[in-house]
PDB file of C-alpha atoms in Angstrom:
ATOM      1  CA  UNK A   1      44.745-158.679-133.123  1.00 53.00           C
ATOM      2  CA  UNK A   2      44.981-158.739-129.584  1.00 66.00           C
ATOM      3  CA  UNK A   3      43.270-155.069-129.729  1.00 70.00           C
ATOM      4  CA  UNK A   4      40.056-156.468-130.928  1.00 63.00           C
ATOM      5  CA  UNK A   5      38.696-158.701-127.716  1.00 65.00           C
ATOM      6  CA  UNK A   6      39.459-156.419-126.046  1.00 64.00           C
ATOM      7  CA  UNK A   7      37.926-153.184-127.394  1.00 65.00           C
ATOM      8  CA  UNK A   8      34.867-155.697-127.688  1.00 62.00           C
ATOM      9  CA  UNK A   9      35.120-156.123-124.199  1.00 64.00           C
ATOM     10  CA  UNK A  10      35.086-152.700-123.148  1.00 61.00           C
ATOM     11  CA  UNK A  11      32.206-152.082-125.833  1.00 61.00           C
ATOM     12  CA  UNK A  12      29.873-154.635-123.553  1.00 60.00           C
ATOM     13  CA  UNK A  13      30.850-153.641-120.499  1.00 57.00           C
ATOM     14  CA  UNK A  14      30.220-149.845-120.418  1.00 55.00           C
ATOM     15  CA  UNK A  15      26.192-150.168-121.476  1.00 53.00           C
ATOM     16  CA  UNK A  16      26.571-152.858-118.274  1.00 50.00           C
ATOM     17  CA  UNK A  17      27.943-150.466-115.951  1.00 49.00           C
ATOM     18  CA  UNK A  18      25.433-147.687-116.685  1.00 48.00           C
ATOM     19  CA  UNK A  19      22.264-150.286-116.762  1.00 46.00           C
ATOM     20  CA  UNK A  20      23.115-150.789-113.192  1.00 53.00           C
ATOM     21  CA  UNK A  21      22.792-147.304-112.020  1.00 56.00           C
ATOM     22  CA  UNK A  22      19.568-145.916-114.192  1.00 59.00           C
ATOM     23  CA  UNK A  23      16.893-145.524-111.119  1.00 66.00           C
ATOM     24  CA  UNK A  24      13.728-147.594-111.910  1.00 56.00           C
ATOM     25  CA  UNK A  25      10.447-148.033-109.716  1.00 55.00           C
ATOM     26  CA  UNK A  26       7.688-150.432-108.927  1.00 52.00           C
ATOM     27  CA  UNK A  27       4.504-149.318-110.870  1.00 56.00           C
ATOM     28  CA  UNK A  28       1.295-148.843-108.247  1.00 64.00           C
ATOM     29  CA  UNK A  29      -1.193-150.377-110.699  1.00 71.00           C
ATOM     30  CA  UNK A  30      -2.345-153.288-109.201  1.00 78.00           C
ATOM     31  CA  UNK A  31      -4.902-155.917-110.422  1.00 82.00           C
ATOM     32  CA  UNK A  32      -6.437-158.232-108.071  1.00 84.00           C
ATOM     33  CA  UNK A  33      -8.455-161.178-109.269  1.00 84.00           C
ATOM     34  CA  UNK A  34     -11.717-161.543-107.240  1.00 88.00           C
ATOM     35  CA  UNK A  35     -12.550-165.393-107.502  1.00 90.00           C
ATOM     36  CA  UNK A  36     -15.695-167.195-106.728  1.00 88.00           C
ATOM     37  CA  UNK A  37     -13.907-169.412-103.493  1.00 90.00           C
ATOM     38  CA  UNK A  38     -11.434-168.644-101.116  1.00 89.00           C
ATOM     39  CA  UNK A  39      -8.713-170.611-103.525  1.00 87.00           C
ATOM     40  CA  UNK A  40      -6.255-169.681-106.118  1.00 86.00           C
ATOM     41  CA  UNK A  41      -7.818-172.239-108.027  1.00 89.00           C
ATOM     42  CA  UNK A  42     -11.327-171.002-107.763  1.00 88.00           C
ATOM     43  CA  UNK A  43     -12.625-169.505-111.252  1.00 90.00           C
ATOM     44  CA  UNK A  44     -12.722-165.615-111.675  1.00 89.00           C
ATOM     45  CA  UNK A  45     -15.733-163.218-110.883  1.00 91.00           C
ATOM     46  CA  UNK A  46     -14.315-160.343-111.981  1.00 90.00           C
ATOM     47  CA  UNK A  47     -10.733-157.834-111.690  1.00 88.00           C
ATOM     48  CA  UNK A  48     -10.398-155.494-109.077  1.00 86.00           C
ATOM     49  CA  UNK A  49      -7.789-152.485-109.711  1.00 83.00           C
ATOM     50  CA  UNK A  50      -5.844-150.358-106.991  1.00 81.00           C
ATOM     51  CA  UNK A  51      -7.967-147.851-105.869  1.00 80.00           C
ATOM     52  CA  UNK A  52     -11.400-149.402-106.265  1.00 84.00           C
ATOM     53  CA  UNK A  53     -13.357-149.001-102.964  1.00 85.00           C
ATOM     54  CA  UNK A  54     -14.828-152.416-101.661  1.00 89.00           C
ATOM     55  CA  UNK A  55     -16.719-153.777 -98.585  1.00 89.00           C
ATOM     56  CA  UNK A  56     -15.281-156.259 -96.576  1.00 90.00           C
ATOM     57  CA  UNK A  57     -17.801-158.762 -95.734  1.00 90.00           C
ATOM     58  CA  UNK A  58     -16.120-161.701 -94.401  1.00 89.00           C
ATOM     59  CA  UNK A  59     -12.088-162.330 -93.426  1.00 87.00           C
ATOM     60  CA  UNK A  60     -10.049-165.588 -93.161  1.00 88.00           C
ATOM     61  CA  UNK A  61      -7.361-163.683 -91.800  1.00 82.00           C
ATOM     62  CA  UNK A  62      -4.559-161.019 -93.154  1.00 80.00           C
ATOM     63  CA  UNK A  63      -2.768-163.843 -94.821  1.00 84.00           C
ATOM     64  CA  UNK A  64      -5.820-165.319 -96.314  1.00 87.00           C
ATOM     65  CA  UNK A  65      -8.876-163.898 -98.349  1.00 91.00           C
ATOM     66  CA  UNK A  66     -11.786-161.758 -97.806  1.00 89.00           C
ATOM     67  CA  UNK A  67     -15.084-161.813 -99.203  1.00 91.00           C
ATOM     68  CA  UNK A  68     -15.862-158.700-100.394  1.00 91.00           C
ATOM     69  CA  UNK A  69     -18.187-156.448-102.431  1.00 91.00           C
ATOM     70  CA  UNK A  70     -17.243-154.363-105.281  1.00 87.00           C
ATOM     71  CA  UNK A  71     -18.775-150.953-106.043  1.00 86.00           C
ATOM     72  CA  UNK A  72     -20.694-152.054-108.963  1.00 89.00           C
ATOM     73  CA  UNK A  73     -22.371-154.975-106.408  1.00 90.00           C
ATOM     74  CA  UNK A  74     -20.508-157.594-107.456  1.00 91.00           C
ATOM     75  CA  UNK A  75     -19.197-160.498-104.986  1.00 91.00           C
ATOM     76  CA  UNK A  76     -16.064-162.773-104.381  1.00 93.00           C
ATOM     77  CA  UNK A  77     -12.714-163.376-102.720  1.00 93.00           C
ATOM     78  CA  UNK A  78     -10.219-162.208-103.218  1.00 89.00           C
ATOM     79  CA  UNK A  79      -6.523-162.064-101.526  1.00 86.00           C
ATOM     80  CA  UNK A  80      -6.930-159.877 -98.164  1.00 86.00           C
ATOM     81  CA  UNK A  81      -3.125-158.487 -98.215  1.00 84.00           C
ATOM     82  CA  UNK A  82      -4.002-156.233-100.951  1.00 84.00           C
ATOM     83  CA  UNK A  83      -6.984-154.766 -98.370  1.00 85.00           C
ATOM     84  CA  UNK A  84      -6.063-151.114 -96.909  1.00 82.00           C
ATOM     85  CA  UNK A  85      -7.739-148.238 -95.302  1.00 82.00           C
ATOM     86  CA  UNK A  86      -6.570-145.919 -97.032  1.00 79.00           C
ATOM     87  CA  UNK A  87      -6.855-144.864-100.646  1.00 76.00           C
ATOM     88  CA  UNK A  88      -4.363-145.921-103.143  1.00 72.00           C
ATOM     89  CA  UNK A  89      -1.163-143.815-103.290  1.00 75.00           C
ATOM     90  CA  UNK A  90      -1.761-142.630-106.697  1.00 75.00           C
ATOM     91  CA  UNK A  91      -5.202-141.374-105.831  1.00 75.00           C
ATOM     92  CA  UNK A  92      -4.216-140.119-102.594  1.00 77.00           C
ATOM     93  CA  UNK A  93      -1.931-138.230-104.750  1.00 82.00           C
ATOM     94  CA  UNK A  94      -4.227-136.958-106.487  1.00 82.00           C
ATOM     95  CA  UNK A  95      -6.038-135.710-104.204  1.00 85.00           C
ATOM     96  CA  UNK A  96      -3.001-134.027-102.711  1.00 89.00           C
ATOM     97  CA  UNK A  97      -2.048-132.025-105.693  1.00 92.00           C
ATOM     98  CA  UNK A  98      -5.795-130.986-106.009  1.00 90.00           C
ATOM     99  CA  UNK A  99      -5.820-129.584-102.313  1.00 92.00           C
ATOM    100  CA  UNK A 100      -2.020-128.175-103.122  1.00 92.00           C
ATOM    101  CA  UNK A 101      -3.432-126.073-105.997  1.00 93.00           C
ATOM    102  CA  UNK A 102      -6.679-125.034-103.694  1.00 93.00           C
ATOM    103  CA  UNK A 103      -4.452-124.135-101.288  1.00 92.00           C
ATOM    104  CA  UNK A 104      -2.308-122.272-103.823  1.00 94.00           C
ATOM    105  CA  UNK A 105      -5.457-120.476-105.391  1.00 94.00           C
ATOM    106  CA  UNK A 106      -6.609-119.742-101.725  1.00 94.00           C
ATOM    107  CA  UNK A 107      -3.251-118.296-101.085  1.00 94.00           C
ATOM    108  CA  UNK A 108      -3.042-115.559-104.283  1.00 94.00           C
ATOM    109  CA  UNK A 109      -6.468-114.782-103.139  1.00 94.00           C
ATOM    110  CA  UNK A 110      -5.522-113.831-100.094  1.00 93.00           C
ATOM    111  CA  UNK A 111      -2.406-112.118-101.259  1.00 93.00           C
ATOM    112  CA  UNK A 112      -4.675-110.214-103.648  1.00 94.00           C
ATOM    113  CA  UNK A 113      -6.676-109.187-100.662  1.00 92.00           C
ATOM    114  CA  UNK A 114      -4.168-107.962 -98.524  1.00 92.00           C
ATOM    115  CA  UNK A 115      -2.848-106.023-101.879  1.00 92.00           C
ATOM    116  CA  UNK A 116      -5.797-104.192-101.929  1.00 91.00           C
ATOM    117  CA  UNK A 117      -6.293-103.723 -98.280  1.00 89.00           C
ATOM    118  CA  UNK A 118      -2.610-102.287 -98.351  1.00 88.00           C
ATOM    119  CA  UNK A 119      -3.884-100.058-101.304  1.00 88.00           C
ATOM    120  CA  UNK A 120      -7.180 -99.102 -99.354  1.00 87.00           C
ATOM    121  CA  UNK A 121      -4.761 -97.888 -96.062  1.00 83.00           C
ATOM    122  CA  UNK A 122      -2.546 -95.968 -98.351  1.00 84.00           C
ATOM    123  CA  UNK A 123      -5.297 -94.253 -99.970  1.00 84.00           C
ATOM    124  CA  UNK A 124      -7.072 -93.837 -96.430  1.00 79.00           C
ATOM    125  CA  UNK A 125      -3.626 -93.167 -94.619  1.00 82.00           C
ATOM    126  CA  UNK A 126      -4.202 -89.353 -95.407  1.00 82.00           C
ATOM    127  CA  UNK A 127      -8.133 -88.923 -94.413  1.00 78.00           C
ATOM    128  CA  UNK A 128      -7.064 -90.508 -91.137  1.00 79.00           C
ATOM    129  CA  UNK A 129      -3.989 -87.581 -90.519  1.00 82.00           C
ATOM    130  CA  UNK A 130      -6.195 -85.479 -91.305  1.00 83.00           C
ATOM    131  CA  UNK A 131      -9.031 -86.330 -88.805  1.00 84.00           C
ATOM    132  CA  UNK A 132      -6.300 -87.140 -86.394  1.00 87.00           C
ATOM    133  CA  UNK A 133      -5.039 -83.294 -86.794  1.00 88.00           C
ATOM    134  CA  UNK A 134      -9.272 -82.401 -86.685  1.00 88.00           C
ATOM    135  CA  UNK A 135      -9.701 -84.026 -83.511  1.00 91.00           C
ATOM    136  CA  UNK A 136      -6.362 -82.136 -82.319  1.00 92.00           C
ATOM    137  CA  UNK A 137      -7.352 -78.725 -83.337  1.00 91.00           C
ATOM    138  CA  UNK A 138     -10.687 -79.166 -82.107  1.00 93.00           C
ATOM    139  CA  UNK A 139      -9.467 -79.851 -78.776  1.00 93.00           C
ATOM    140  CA  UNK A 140      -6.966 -76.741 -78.828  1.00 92.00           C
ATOM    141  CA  UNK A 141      -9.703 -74.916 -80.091  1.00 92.00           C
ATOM    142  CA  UNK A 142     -11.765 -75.959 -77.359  1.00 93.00           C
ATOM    143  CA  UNK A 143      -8.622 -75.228 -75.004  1.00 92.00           C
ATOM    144  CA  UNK A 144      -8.845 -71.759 -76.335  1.00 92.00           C
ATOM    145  CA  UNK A 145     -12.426 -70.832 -75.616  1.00 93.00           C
ATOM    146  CA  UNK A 146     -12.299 -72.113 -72.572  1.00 94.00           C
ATOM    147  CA  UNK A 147      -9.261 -69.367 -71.959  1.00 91.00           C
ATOM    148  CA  UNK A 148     -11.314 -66.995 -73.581  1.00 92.00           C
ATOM    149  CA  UNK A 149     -14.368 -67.472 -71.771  1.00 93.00           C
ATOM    150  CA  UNK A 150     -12.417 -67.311 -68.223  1.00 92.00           C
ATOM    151  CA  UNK A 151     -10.854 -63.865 -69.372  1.00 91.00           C
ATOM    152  CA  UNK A 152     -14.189 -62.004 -70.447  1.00 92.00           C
ATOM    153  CA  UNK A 153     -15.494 -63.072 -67.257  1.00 93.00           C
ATOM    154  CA  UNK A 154     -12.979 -61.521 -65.663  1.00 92.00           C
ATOM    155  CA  UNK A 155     -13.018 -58.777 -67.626  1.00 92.00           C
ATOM    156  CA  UNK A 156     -16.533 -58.758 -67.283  1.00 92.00           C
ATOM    157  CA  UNK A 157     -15.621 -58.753 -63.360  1.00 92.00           C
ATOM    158  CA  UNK A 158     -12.809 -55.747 -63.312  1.00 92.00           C
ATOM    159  CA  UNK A 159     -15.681 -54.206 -65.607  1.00 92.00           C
ATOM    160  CA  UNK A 160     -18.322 -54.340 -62.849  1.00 91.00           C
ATOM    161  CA  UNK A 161     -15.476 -53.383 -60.109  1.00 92.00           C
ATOM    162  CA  UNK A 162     -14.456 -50.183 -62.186  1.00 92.00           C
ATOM    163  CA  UNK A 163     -18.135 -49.143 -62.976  1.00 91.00           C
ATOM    164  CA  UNK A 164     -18.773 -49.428 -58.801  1.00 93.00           C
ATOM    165  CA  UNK A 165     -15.436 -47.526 -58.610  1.00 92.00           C
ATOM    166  CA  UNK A 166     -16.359 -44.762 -60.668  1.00 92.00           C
ATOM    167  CA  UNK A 167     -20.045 -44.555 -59.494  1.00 91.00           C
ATOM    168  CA  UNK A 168     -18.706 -44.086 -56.203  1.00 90.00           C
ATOM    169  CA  UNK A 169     -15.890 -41.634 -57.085  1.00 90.00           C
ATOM    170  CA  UNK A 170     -18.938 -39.463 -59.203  1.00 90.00           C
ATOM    171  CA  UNK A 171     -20.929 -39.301 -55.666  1.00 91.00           C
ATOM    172  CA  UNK A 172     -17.883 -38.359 -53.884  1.00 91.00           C
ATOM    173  CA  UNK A 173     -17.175 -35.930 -56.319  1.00 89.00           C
ATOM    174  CA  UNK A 174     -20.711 -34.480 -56.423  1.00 87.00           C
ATOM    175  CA  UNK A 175     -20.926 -34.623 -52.620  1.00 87.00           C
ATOM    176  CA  UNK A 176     -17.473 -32.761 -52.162  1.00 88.00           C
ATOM    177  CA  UNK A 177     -18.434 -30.047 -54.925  1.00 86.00           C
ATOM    178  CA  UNK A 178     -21.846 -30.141 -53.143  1.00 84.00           C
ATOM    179  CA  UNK A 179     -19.910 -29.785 -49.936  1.00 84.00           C
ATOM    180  CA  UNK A 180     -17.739 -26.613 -50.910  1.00 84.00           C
ATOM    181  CA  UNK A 181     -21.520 -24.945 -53.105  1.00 82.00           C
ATOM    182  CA  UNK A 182     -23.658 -25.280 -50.347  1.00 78.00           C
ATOM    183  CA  UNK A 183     -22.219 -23.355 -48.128  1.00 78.00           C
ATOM    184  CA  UNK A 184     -21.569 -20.499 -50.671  1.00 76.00           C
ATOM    185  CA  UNK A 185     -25.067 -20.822 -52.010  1.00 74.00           C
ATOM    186  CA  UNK A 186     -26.335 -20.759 -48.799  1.00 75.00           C
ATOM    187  CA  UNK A 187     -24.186 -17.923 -47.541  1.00 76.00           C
ATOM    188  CA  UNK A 188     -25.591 -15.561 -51.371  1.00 68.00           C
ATOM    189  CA  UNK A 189     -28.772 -16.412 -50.478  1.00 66.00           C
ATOM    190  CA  UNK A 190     -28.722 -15.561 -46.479  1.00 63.00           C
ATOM    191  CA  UNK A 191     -26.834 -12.154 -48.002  1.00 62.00           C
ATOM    192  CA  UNK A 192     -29.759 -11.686 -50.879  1.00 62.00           C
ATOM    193  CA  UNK A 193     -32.231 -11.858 -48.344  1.00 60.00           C
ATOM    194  CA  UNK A 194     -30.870  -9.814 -45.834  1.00 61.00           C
ATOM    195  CA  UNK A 195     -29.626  -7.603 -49.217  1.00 59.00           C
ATOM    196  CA  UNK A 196     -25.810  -8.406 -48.780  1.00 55.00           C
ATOM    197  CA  UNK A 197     -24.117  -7.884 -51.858  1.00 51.00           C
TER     198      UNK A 197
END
């Protein structure tokens, strides 16, 4: 008997004890009266909701009202502690997840991009060794004619020398066998005409 309290006890007090710690939050929709006076009393022009954009025309004070104008023209007062610069969160929010997904489309773009500029290099990495290995035979090529050219003109040179060389050593050699017939042509002939035999 003495089992029953109690188990009805327990029964109540665990839904109590996990009540307490489920997280809740404050909603961010927010009506706002706008009233035809600056009273709580005053009668009611018209519901403004968080988010709606409004001009300020006239303050009382942060603690007080504001006149203001709604976006579809209309006019009243309404309490000015619910006035801020800034957007509501939730549309500010908003916002933010649109610029987040820009930003996230923006970034695939550009990853796309640099895929295919990665692609473009690869494909354009062996064009480029091989003008790179152009240019260098090209210049050894050019190193090489330059070589050339300096030995045929000094072969051309030697060429010229030797020619000079051997022109000379043919009139040498004609005036020394000129040298040693002379004298014996001259000596028959002196004989011939004197009838030396």
């Amino acid at each position: 008997m003495n089992r029953v309290p109690l188990l009805l006890a327990l029964a109540l007090v665990v839904p109590l004890a996990h009540a307490e710690g489920t997280p809740q939050y404050i909603t961010d929709d927010v009506s706002v009266t706008l009233r035809e006076a600056p009273r709580n009393d005053a009668g009611s022009v018209g519901v403004l909701h968080s988010g709606d954009q409004v001009a300020v025309l006239e303050t009382l004070g942060e603690q007080s009202f504001a006149r203001v104008r709604s976006s579809s023209g209309v006019e009243g007062w309404m309490t000015a502690r619910y006035l801020s610069p800034q957007p509501a969160a939730r549309d500010r929010l908003s916002q933010m997840k649109s610029d987040l997904d820009s930003a996230r489309a923006q970034i695939k773009s550009l990853q796309d991009e640099l895929k295919s500029a990665k692609a473009q290099i690869d494909s354009a990495r062996p064009a480029f060794e091989l003008s790179q290995e152009n240019t260098q035979l090209k210049s050894a090529l050019a190193a090489k004619q330059q070589a050339m050219d300096a030995v045929t003109l000094h072969f051309d040179a030697e060429r010229a020398k030797r020619a000079t060389l051997i022109a000379g050593a043919g009139l040498l050699s004609g005036g020394v066998i000129l040298g040693l017939l002379l004298p014996w042509l001259l000596q028959n002939r002196r004989r011939r005409r004197y009838g030396d035999f």
